[in-house]
Amino acid sequence: MAKILIIDDERAIRNTLREILEYEDFEIEDVDNGVDGLDLIKRKNYDLVLCDIKMNRMDGMEVLSAGLEIRPDLPFIMISGHGTVETAVEASKKGAFDFISKPPDLNRLLITVRNALDRGSLVTETKVLKQKVSKTKTREILGESPSISKIKETIERVAPTEARVLVTGANGSGKELVARWLHEKSNRAQGPMVEVNCAAIPSELIESELFGHEKGSFTSAVKQRIGKFEQANGGTLFLDEIGDMSASAQAKVLRALQESKITRVGGEKEIDVNVRVVAATNKDLLKEIEASNFRMDLYHRLNVIHIHVPPLAERKSDIPLLSETFCEEICNDYGMPVKKISAGAYEALKNLPWTGNIRELRNVIERLIILSDKTITEDDVKAFSNPSGSIYAPDTTHKSSGINFDEFANFQDYKDYAEKEYIKFKLEKNNWNVSKTAEDIDIQRSHLYSKIEKFGLKRGD
């Protein structure tokens, strides 16, 4: 239900407008002066204001200007018994949606009110859409730690050049964001940025994905396909997780980088491509080269400039800034007031291991926003930072009760040992004689099983 404020110093006009608009199911409030009207606009969320021009204490035009300063998108319909063309033009210049003369015509009034409310809805929808569109743009690289400052400086220097860049770092650390900024600040920013996740594409399809294929080149090639190199022509090609690329695809990528030409799968024609390649990986490519999983010549082609993105655990001083930004973004997405994060909560967040890096931090902040009250506290972090109760790394130490597993040649030896220990435990618990020799243990085992079978159980149950 739309909420409308009527500002007019004539009681008869206010009552008439209220009666008409309430009949149309609008929620109405009214005041007899502009000062009180502005106070209500500050405190309440109205969808529309109907305002008289000639009033005591404050002129309607002054109310219009002051009201739009408070809420620039609030529609104003100005009303006057001394309406002239000049007055209407002045009201429009000051931002009024429309102008109506007294006494108002019923049909014109209702049409104008509905049009003003529709425009208000469109303005709101446009804002929401702009926010969604802005999210698709490259976000800032958040952080003030020395390592992040160095990355920003490197991007500023390298982006305007045509140098190839290799970005390394753990999963979730922000390699893709670095690649995007290299594109945004380059001379190719107006061209496309095409991303390829080499780890997500089967090895038998990676060549078709990168270079395209001709119709009929293989069984499922029912039509010609343009590959990512061609799609990125004039822009940037981002090869993510390049350490997982197949050997045959590596050879073709190397040739494309050397000659700036590609050939589609099943094709014979060479196609010129003008592409800047930025590659990323979470692997140590030098170790991959030693293991014969990656080509050294391709490594040197890609690694003209090397940018390493540190894990979050190595830049914990950035956690407060990252947390605050994520908190604001997520609260806005959910349409809720932005929650505060206490100093204790920041310290608790800094003490976590963050094996999932920035991606994990954002998920934890989202969980804390949902589960905590107006302020996220240290206790909230400890209680809600992981669904199981804590994000702290679980204790994976195997508690073997002093058993040295190296003493056993195989699992069967350990199983026999465990069985004997179990029988000894049962015998001691029931105050039976516990023999120390293996022979006596076997006798006691038979004795125990005979007792167990009295209860209808079989060996092995």
GROMACS .gro file of C-alpha atoms in nm:
model
  461
    1MET     CA    1   0.000   0.000   0.000
    2ALA     CA    2   0.147   0.336  -0.106
    3LYS     CA    3   0.199   0.596   0.167
    4ILE     CA    4   0.111   0.958   0.075
    5LEU     CA    5   0.174   1.279   0.269
    6ILE     CA    6  -0.056   1.580   0.214
    7ILE     CA    7   0.081   1.925   0.307
    8ASP     CA    8  -0.184   2.201   0.285
    9ASP     CA    9  -0.297   2.478   0.519
   10GLU     CA   10  -0.664   2.446   0.414
   11ARG     CA   11  -0.844   2.182   0.619
   12ALA     CA   12  -1.118   2.143   0.357
   13ILE     CA   13  -0.864   2.057   0.085
   14ARG     CA   14  -0.680   1.813   0.312
   15ASN     CA   15  -1.004   1.636   0.405
   16THR     CA   16  -1.116   1.615   0.042
   17LEU     CA   17  -0.784   1.473  -0.078
   18ARG     CA   18  -0.772   1.229   0.214
   19GLU     CA   19  -1.125   1.102   0.142
   20ILE     CA   20  -1.054   1.052  -0.229
   21LEU     CA   21  -0.718   0.880  -0.183
   22GLU     CA   22  -0.820   0.661   0.110
   23TYR     CA   23  -1.110   0.537  -0.101
   24GLU     CA   24  -0.843   0.423  -0.353
   25ASP     CA   25  -0.672   0.226  -0.071
   26PHE     CA   26  -0.378   0.463  -0.020
   27GLU     CA   27  -0.239   0.525   0.330
   28ILE     CA   28  -0.268   0.899   0.404
   29GLU     CA   29  -0.110   1.139   0.654
   30ASP     CA   30  -0.159   1.517   0.646
   31VAL     CA   31  -0.018   1.832   0.808
   32ASP     CA   32  -0.110   2.199   0.776
   33ASN     CA   33   0.239   2.347   0.730
   34GLY     CA   34   0.566   2.283   0.552
   35VAL     CA   35   0.787   2.272   0.862
   36ASP     CA   36   0.599   1.977   1.010
   37GLY     CA   37   0.582   1.821   0.664
   38LEU     CA   38   0.962   1.824   0.628
   39ASP     CA   39   0.997   1.675   0.975
   40LEU     CA   40   0.772   1.385   0.872
   41ILE     CA   41   0.966   1.336   0.546
   42LYS     CA   42   1.287   1.302   0.750
   43ARG     CA   43   1.138   1.048   0.987
   44LYS     CA   44   0.908   0.841   0.764
   45ASN     CA   45   0.927   0.672   0.429
   46TYR     CA   46   0.661   0.821   0.199
   47ASP     CA   47   0.598   0.719  -0.161
   48LEU     CA   48   0.448   1.055  -0.267
   49VAL     CA   49   0.390   1.410  -0.137
   50LEU     CA   50   0.100   1.638  -0.234
   51CYS     CA   51   0.206   1.992  -0.141
   52ASP     CA   52   0.027   2.327  -0.157
   53ILE     CA   53   0.232   2.620  -0.292
   54LYS     CA   54   0.088   2.913  -0.095
   55MET     CA   55   0.116   2.834   0.277
   56ASN     CA   56   0.199   3.005   0.603
   57ARG     CA   57   0.533   2.951   0.782
   58MET     CA   58   0.697   2.801   0.473
   59ASP     CA   59   0.626   2.840   0.103
   60GLY     CA   60   0.550   2.524  -0.096
   61MET     CA   61   0.846   2.581  -0.329
   62GLU     CA   62   1.076   2.591  -0.028
   63VAL     CA   63   0.924   2.268   0.097
   64LEU     CA   64   0.983   2.113  -0.247
   65SER     CA   65   1.353   2.210  -0.254
   66ALA     CA   66   1.418   2.103   0.104
   67GLY     CA   67   1.222   1.779   0.064
   68LEU     CA   68   1.420   1.676  -0.243
   69GLU     CA   69   1.743   1.741  -0.056
   70ILE     CA   70   1.626   1.494   0.207
   71ARG     CA   71   1.499   1.238  -0.044
   72PRO     CA   72   1.599   1.317  -0.403
   73ASP     CA   73   1.377   1.044  -0.552
   74LEU     CA   74   1.057   1.135  -0.363
   75PRO     CA   75   0.785   1.245  -0.612
   76PHE     CA   76   0.618   1.582  -0.533
   77ILE     CA   77   0.285   1.690  -0.683
   78MET     CA   78   0.234   2.063  -0.630
   79ILE     CA   79  -0.118   2.207  -0.579
   80SER     CA   80  -0.225   2.573  -0.603
   81GLY     CA   81  -0.544   2.777  -0.628
   82HIS     CA   82  -0.353   3.047  -0.812
   83GLY     CA   83  -0.199   2.831  -1.076
   84THR     CA   84  -0.022   2.994  -1.368
   85VAL     CA   85   0.202   2.860  -1.641
   86GLU     CA   86   0.498   3.037  -1.479
   87THR     CA   87   0.428   2.867  -1.146
   88ALA     CA   88   0.402   2.524  -1.309
   89VAL     CA   89   0.728   2.576  -1.500
   90GLU     CA   90   0.908   2.690  -1.184
   91ALA     CA   91   0.781   2.385  -0.992
   92SER     CA   92   0.900   2.153  -1.270
   93LYS     CA   93   1.243   2.316  -1.273
   94LYS     CA   94   1.273   2.262  -0.900
   95GLY     CA   95   1.199   1.890  -0.944
   96ALA     CA   96   0.821   1.855  -0.900
   97PHE     CA   97   0.664   1.559  -1.078
   98ASP     CA   98   0.350   1.756  -1.178
   99PHE     CA   99   0.134   2.056  -1.099
  100ILE     CA  100  -0.243   2.052  -1.027
  101SER     CA  101  -0.477   2.351  -0.988
  102LYS     CA  102  -0.739   2.385  -0.711
  103PRO     CA  103  -1.001   2.257  -0.692
  104PRO     CA  104  -0.843   1.937  -0.830
  105ASP     CA  105  -1.021   1.738  -1.098
  106LEU     CA  106  -1.081   1.387  -0.957
  107ASN     CA  107  -0.975   1.191  -1.267
  108ARG     CA  108  -0.669   1.407  -1.329
  109LEU     CA  109  -0.569   1.381  -0.965
  110LEU     CA  110  -0.587   1.000  -0.959
  111ILE     CA  111  -0.404   0.962  -1.291
  112THR     CA  112  -0.127   1.197  -1.176
  113VAL     CA  113  -0.093   1.018  -0.841
  114ARG     CA  114  -0.066   0.677  -1.009
  115ASN     CA  115   0.186   0.804  -1.264
  116ALA     CA  116   0.398   0.957  -0.988
  117LEU     CA  117   0.392   0.632  -0.788
  118ASP     CA  118   0.481   0.431  -1.099
  119ARG     CA  119   0.776   0.658  -1.162
  120GLY     CA  120   0.890   0.613  -0.803
  121SER     CA  121   0.875   0.235  -0.849
  122LEU     CA  122   1.075   0.260  -1.170
  123VAL     CA  123   1.341   0.473  -0.998
  124THR     CA  124   1.372   0.214  -0.721
  125GLU     CA  125   1.394  -0.075  -0.970
  126THR     CA  126   1.655   0.115  -1.169
  127LYS     CA  127   1.866   0.159  -0.856
  128VAL     CA  128   1.845  -0.211  -0.779
  129LEU     CA  129   1.942  -0.302  -1.136
  130LYS     CA  130   2.234  -0.059  -1.128
  131GLN     CA  131   2.356  -0.219  -0.807
  132LYS     CA  132   2.335  -0.563  -0.968
  133VAL     CA  133   2.518  -0.440  -1.278
  134SER     CA  134   2.786  -0.275  -1.065
  135LYS     CA  135   2.852  -0.610  -0.897
  136THR     CA  136   2.953  -0.755  -1.232
  137LYS     CA  137   3.224  -0.491  -1.257
  138THR     CA  138   3.568  -0.561  -1.120
  139ARG     CA  139   3.574  -0.502  -0.746
  140GLU     CA  140   3.863  -0.332  -0.573
  141ILE     CA  141   4.155  -0.535  -0.444
  142LEU     CA  142   4.098  -0.492  -0.072
  143GLY     CA  143   4.390  -0.477   0.165
  144GLU     CA  144   4.665  -0.252   0.297
  145SER     CA  145   4.923  -0.515   0.388
  146PRO     CA  146   5.269  -0.485   0.224
  147SER     CA  147   5.208  -0.785  -0.002
  148ILE     CA  148   4.879  -0.646  -0.136
  149SER     CA  149   5.030  -0.300  -0.181
  150LYS     CA  150   5.309  -0.461  -0.385
  151ILE     CA  151   5.054  -0.644  -0.602
  152LYS     CA  152   4.863  -0.319  -0.669
  153GLU     CA  153   5.187  -0.144  -0.761
  154THR     CA  154   5.286  -0.427  -0.995
  155ILE     CA  155   4.946  -0.419  -1.167
  156GLU     CA  156   4.979  -0.043  -1.227
  157ARG     CA  157   5.319  -0.095  -1.390
  158VAL     CA  158   5.246  -0.411  -1.587
  159ALA     CA  159   4.884  -0.367  -1.703
  160PRO     CA  160   4.952  -0.102  -1.975
  161THR     CA  161   5.213  -0.328  -2.136
  162GLU     CA  162   5.160  -0.638  -2.351
  163ALA     CA  163   5.366  -0.859  -2.118
  164ARG     CA  164   5.224  -1.199  -2.031
  165VAL     CA  165   5.159  -1.253  -1.662
  166LEU     CA  166   5.159  -1.568  -1.451
  167VAL     CA  167   4.952  -1.535  -1.132
  168THR     CA  168   5.014  -1.795  -0.861
  169GLY     CA  169   4.848  -1.856  -0.527
  170ALA     CA  170   4.623  -2.090  -0.332
  171ASN     CA  171   4.259  -2.150  -0.419
  172GLY     CA  172   4.037  -1.864  -0.306
  173SER     CA  173   4.322  -1.617  -0.261
  174GLY     CA  174   4.211  -1.379  -0.538
  175LYS     CA  175   4.406  -1.477  -0.852
  176GLU     CA  176   4.109  -1.409  -1.079
  177LEU     CA  177   4.066  -1.059  -0.934
  178VAL     CA  178   4.429  -0.979  -1.013
  179ALA     CA  179   4.376  -1.101  -1.371
  180ARG     CA  180   4.067  -0.883  -1.406
  181TRP     CA  181   4.252  -0.573  -1.293
  182LEU     CA  182   4.535  -0.645  -1.533
  183HIS     CA  183   4.271  -0.636  -1.806
  184GLU     CA  184   4.081  -0.334  -1.670
  185LYS     CA  185   4.395  -0.118  -1.651
  186SER     CA  186   4.536  -0.235  -1.984
  187ASN     CA  187   4.506  -0.077  -2.327
  188ARG     CA  188   4.277  -0.370  -2.411
  189ALA     CA  189   4.015  -0.276  -2.149
  190GLN     CA  190   3.756  -0.202  -2.420
  191GLY     CA  191   3.808  -0.548  -2.566
  192PRO     CA  192   3.675  -0.877  -2.427
  193MET     CA  193   3.817  -1.067  -2.133
  194VAL     CA  194   3.757  -1.438  -2.189
  195GLU     CA  195   3.809  -1.684  -1.905
  196VAL     CA  196   3.892  -2.053  -1.939
  197ASN     CA  197   3.906  -2.287  -1.640
  198CYS     CA  198   4.150  -2.548  -1.765
  199ALA     CA  199   4.080  -2.779  -1.470
  200ALA     CA  200   3.705  -2.791  -1.541
  201ILE     CA  201   3.735  -2.898  -1.906
  202PRO     CA  202   3.810  -3.263  -1.993
  203SER     CA  203   4.148  -3.309  -2.159
  204GLU     CA  204   3.986  -3.438  -2.479
  205LEU     CA  205   3.779  -3.118  -2.511
  206ILE     CA  206   4.031  -2.853  -2.404
  207GLU     CA  207   4.173  -2.806  -2.755
  208SER     CA  208   3.828  -2.756  -2.905
  209GLU     CA  209   3.746  -2.511  -2.625
  210LEU     CA  210   4.062  -2.307  -2.681
  211PHE     CA  211   4.100  -2.319  -3.059
  212GLY     CA  212   3.753  -2.412  -3.183
  213HIS     CA  213   3.671  -2.681  -3.436
  214GLU     CA  214   3.536  -2.724  -3.785
  215LYS     CA  215   3.210  -2.895  -3.863
  216GLY     CA  216   3.256  -3.272  -3.887
  217SER     CA  217   3.603  -3.271  -3.731
  218PHE     CA  218   3.480  -3.531  -3.480
  219THR     CA  219   3.159  -3.719  -3.406
  220SER     CA  220   2.976  -3.452  -3.209
  221ALA     CA  221   3.105  -3.158  -3.416
  222VAL     CA  222   2.774  -3.086  -3.587
  223LYS     CA  223   2.867  -2.724  -3.658
  224GLN     CA  224   3.166  -2.493  -3.658
  225ARG     CA  225   3.276  -2.364  -3.317
  226ILE     CA  226   3.476  -2.050  -3.244
  227GLY     CA  227   3.735  -2.109  -2.973
  228LYS     CA  228   3.835  -1.891  -2.679
  229PHE     CA  229   4.145  -1.756  -2.854
  230GLU     CA  230   3.931  -1.613  -3.133
  231GLN     CA  231   3.665  -1.488  -2.890
  232ALA     CA  232   3.935  -1.298  -2.697
  233ASN     CA  233   4.080  -1.138  -3.011
  234GLY     CA  234   4.175  -0.779  -2.928
  235GLY     CA  235   4.137  -0.846  -2.557
  236THR     CA  236   4.267  -1.069  -2.279
  237LEU     CA  237   4.254  -1.448  -2.245
  238PHE     CA  238   4.265  -1.567  -1.885
  239LEU     CA  239   4.381  -1.928  -1.855
  240ASP     CA  240   4.290  -2.030  -1.502
  241GLU     CA  241   4.447  -2.342  -1.346
  242ILE     CA  242   4.680  -2.379  -1.641
  243GLY     CA  243   4.881  -2.638  -1.446
  244ASP     CA  244   4.600  -2.887  -1.522
  245MET     CA  245   4.619  -2.844  -1.901
  246SER     CA  246   4.691  -3.155  -2.108
  247ALA     CA  247   5.030  -3.196  -2.279
  248SER     CA  248   4.887  -3.173  -2.633
  249ALA     CA  249   4.698  -2.853  -2.548
  250GLN     CA  250   5.015  -2.708  -2.393
  251ALA     CA  251   5.199  -2.759  -2.720
  252LYS     CA  252   4.929  -2.580  -2.918
  253VAL     CA  253   4.908  -2.293  -2.670
  254LEU     CA  254   5.287  -2.253  -2.695
  255ARG     CA  255   5.263  -2.229  -3.074
  256ALA     CA  256   4.979  -1.977  -3.048
  257LEU     CA  257   5.189  -1.760  -2.814
  258GLN     CA  258   5.495  -1.784  -3.039
  259GLU     CA  259   5.326  -1.715  -3.372
  260SER     CA  260   4.999  -1.540  -3.272
  261LYS     CA  261   4.820  -1.791  -3.495
  262ILE     CA  262   4.586  -2.080  -3.425
  263THR     CA  263   4.431  -2.361  -3.624
  264ARG     CA  264   4.088  -2.498  -3.539
  265VAL     CA  265   4.057  -2.869  -3.464
  266GLY     CA  266   3.993  -3.042  -3.795
  267GLY     CA  267   4.089  -2.730  -3.989
  268GLU     CA  268   4.386  -2.641  -4.207
  269LYS     CA  269   4.361  -2.262  -4.226
  270GLU     CA  270   4.575  -2.058  -3.990
  271ILE     CA  271   4.390  -1.778  -3.812
  272ASP     CA  272   4.567  -1.469  -3.681
  273VAL     CA  273   4.483  -1.380  -3.321
  274ASN     CA  274   4.579  -1.072  -3.122
  275VAL     CA  275   4.546  -1.185  -2.761
  276ARG     CA  276   4.718  -1.104  -2.435
  277VAL     CA  277   4.740  -1.414  -2.216
  278VAL     CA  278   4.721  -1.404  -1.837
  279ALA     CA  279   4.759  -1.744  -1.673
  280ALA     CA  280   4.696  -1.858  -1.317
  281THR     CA  281   4.767  -2.171  -1.117
  282ASN     CA  282   4.761  -2.301  -0.761
  283LYS     CA  283   5.041  -2.548  -0.840
  284ASP     CA  284   5.418  -2.515  -0.824
  285LEU     CA  285   5.490  -2.527  -1.196
  286LEU     CA  286   5.862  -2.587  -1.142
  287LYS     CA  287   5.777  -2.909  -0.958
  288GLU     CA  288   5.531  -2.996  -1.234
  289ILE     CA  289   5.811  -2.946  -1.487
  290GLU     CA  290   6.037  -3.181  -1.286
  291ALA     CA  291   5.757  -3.438  -1.287
  292SER     CA  292   5.722  -3.395  -1.667
  293ASN     CA  293   5.364  -3.266  -1.627
  294PHE     CA  294   5.430  -2.918  -1.766
  295ARG     CA  295   5.642  -2.784  -2.050
  296MET     CA  296   5.936  -2.572  -1.949
  297ASP     CA  297   5.925  -2.367  -2.270
  298LEU     CA  298   5.557  -2.283  -2.210
  299TYR     CA  299   5.638  -2.188  -1.850
  300HIS     CA  300   5.896  -1.937  -1.966
  301ARG     CA  301   5.657  -1.799  -2.228
  302LEU     CA  302   5.390  -1.739  -1.966
  303ASN     CA  303   5.614  -1.625  -1.681
  304VAL     CA  304   5.729  -1.292  -1.821
  305ILE     CA  305   5.584  -1.122  -1.511
  306HIS     CA  306   5.514  -1.327  -1.200
  307ILE     CA  307   5.256  -1.211  -0.942
  308HIS     CA  308   5.213  -1.425  -0.633
  309VAL     CA  309   4.892  -1.373  -0.434
  310PRO     CA  310   4.959  -1.462  -0.069
  311PRO     CA  311   4.711  -1.672   0.130
  312LEU     CA  312   4.492  -1.489   0.381
  313ALA     CA  313   4.688  -1.647   0.667
  314GLU     CA  314   4.991  -1.441   0.557
  315ARG     CA  315   4.803  -1.109   0.551
  316LYS     CA  316   4.575  -1.124   0.854
  317SER     CA  317   4.605  -0.748   0.903
  318ASP     CA  318   4.366  -0.715   0.607
  319ILE     CA  319   4.093  -0.924   0.773
  320PRO     CA  320   3.912  -0.629   0.943
  321LEU     CA  321   3.886  -0.434   0.616
  322LEU     CA  322   3.776  -0.742   0.421
  323SER     CA  323   3.523  -0.841   0.688
  324GLU     CA  324   3.373  -0.493   0.709
  325THR     CA  325   3.337  -0.471   0.330
  326PHE     CA  326   3.182  -0.818   0.301
  327CYS     CA  327   2.947  -0.740   0.590
  328GLU     CA  328   2.820  -0.424   0.421
  329GLU     CA  329   2.776  -0.596   0.085
  330ILE     CA  330   2.593  -0.899   0.224
  331CYS     CA  331   2.363  -0.693   0.450
  332ASN     CA  332   2.270  -0.475   0.151
  333ASP     CA  333   2.201  -0.786  -0.057
  334TYR     CA  334   1.972  -0.918   0.217
  335GLY     CA  335   1.801  -0.581   0.259
  336MET     CA  336   1.890  -0.558   0.629
  337PRO     CA  337   2.069  -0.293   0.839
  338VAL     CA  338   2.445  -0.326   0.824
  339LYS     CA  339   2.569  -0.515   1.132
  340LYS     CA  340   2.866  -0.405   1.338
  341ILE     CA  341   3.166  -0.625   1.410
  342SER     CA  342   3.324  -0.589   1.752
  343ALA     CA  343   3.698  -0.552   1.812
  344GLY     CA  344   3.697  -0.890   1.985
  345ALA     CA  345   3.533  -1.048   1.682
  346TYR     CA  346   3.804  -0.906   1.456
  347GLU     CA  347   4.072  -1.057   1.679
  348ALA     CA  348   3.891  -1.392   1.683
  349LEU     CA  349   3.872  -1.386   1.303
  350LYS     CA  350   4.244  -1.313   1.282
  351ASN     CA  351   4.319  -1.621   1.491
  352LEU     CA  352   4.149  -1.862   1.252
  353PRO     CA  353   4.355  -2.070   1.005
  354TRP     CA  354   4.170  -1.963   0.685
  355THR     CA  355   4.258  -2.260   0.470
  356GLY     CA  356   3.992  -2.146   0.222
  357ASN     CA  357   4.132  -1.790   0.205
  358ILE     CA  358   3.916  -1.495   0.093
  359ARG     CA  359   3.635  -1.718  -0.031
  360GLU     CA  360   3.611  -1.885   0.308
  361LEU     CA  361   3.617  -1.549   0.490
  362ARG     CA  362   3.322  -1.421   0.288
  363ASN     CA  363   3.122  -1.737   0.361
  364VAL     CA  364   3.198  -1.708   0.733
  365ILE     CA  365   3.091  -1.342   0.741
  366GLU     CA  366   2.767  -1.432   0.564
  367ARG     CA  367   2.701  -1.707   0.818
  368LEU     CA  368   2.772  -1.470   1.107
  369ILE     CA  369   2.535  -1.209   0.964
  370ILE     CA  370   2.255  -1.462   0.945
  371LEU     CA  371   2.306  -1.618   1.289
  372SER     CA  372   2.416  -1.325   1.506
  373ASP     CA  373   2.237  -1.020   1.649
  374LYS     CA  374   2.297  -0.656   1.560
  375THR     CA  375   2.663  -0.677   1.658
  376ILE     CA  376   2.888  -0.971   1.567
  377THR     CA  377   3.086  -1.058   1.880
  378GLU     CA  378   3.387  -1.275   1.960
  379ASP     CA  379   3.154  -1.543   2.097
  380ASP     CA  380   2.959  -1.539   1.771
  381VAL     CA  381   3.277  -1.600   1.574
  382LYS     CA  382   3.370  -1.895   1.793
  383ALA     CA  383   3.017  -2.038   1.788
  384PHE     CA  384   2.908  -1.979   1.430
  385SER     CA  385   3.225  -1.961   1.220
  386ASN     CA  386   3.176  -2.327   1.125
  387PRO     CA  387   2.854  -2.532   1.100
  388SER     CA  388   3.001  -2.788   1.342
  389GLY     CA  389   3.060  -2.513   1.596
  390SER     CA  390   3.407  -2.384   1.512
  391ILE     CA  391   3.622  -2.310   1.215
  392TYR     CA  392   3.935  -2.396   1.410
  393ALA     CA  393   4.123  -2.677   1.248
  394PRO     CA  394   4.003  -3.011   1.384
  395ASP     CA  395   4.245  -3.224   1.582
  396THR     CA  396   4.348  -3.485   1.329
  397THR     CA  397   4.609  -3.644   1.557
  398HIS     CA  398   4.543  -4.014   1.580
  399LYS     CA  399   4.504  -4.105   1.945
  400SER     CA  400   4.646  -4.455   1.952
  401SER     CA  401   4.655  -4.499   2.334
  402GLY     CA  402   5.032  -4.557   2.320
  403ILE     CA  403   5.015  -4.825   2.050
  404ASN     CA  404   5.312  -4.828   1.812
  405PHE     CA  405   5.168  -4.945   1.480
  406ASP     CA  406   5.517  -5.009   1.343
  407GLU     CA  407   5.534  -5.317   1.563
  408PHE     CA  408   5.276  -5.495   1.346
  409ALA     CA  409   5.376  -5.649   1.013
  410ASN     CA  410   5.018  -5.643   0.882
  411PHE     CA  411   4.663  -5.564   0.982
  412GLN     CA  412   4.590  -5.921   1.091
  413ASP     CA  413   4.868  -5.902   1.351
  414TYR     CA  414   4.720  -5.582   1.488
  415LYS     CA  415   4.371  -5.738   1.483
  416ASP     CA  416   4.495  -6.037   1.690
  417TYR     CA  417   4.663  -5.802   1.934
  418ALA     CA  418   4.351  -5.587   1.969
  419GLU     CA  419   4.136  -5.895   2.026
  420LYS     CA  420   4.361  -6.014   2.309
  421GLU     CA  421   4.362  -5.670   2.468
  422TYR     CA  422   3.984  -5.661   2.453
  423ILE     CA  423   3.956  -6.003   2.621
  424LYS     CA  424   4.198  -5.895   2.893
  425PHE     CA  425   3.989  -5.584   2.953
  426LYS     CA  426   3.670  -5.789   2.985
  427LEU     CA  427   3.834  -6.038   3.220
  428GLU     CA  428   3.973  -5.766   3.445
  429LYS     CA  429   3.639  -5.583   3.448
  430ASN     CA  430   3.465  -5.902   3.568
  431ASN     CA  431   3.741  -5.987   3.822
  432TRP     CA  432   3.841  -6.301   3.633
  433ASN     CA  433   4.197  -6.436   3.645
  434VAL     CA  434   4.405  -6.272   3.372
  435SER     CA  435   4.683  -6.498   3.247
  436LYS     CA  436   4.996  -6.346   3.107
  437THR     CA  437   5.095  -6.608   2.852
  438ALA     CA  438   4.962  -6.624   2.498
  439GLU     CA  439   4.851  -6.982   2.560
  440ASP     CA  440   4.648  -6.881   2.863
  441ILE     CA  441   4.502  -6.587   2.669
  442ASP     CA  442   4.375  -6.831   2.407
  443ILE     CA  443   4.215  -7.044   2.683
  444GLN     CA  444   4.057  -6.733   2.834
  445ARG     CA  445   3.933  -6.631   2.486
  446SER     CA  446   3.748  -6.962   2.448
  447HIS     CA  447   3.613  -6.922   2.800
  448LEU     CA  448   3.486  -6.569   2.719
  449TYR     CA  449   3.324  -6.673   2.392
  450SER     CA  450   3.146  -6.964   2.567
  451LYS     CA  451   3.001  -6.712   2.812
  452ILE     CA  452   2.899  -6.479   2.527
  453GLU     CA  453   2.728  -6.760   2.334
  454LYS     CA  454   2.506  -6.830   2.636
  455PHE     CA  455   2.335  -6.501   2.553
  456GLY     CA  456   2.254  -6.623   2.201
  457LEU     CA  457   2.541  -6.444   2.026
  458LYS     CA  458   2.781  -6.599   1.779
  459ARG     CA  459   3.152  -6.542   1.733
  460GLY     CA  460   3.212  -6.240   1.510
  461ASP     CA  461   2.892  -6.057   1.618
   0.00000   0.00000   0.00000
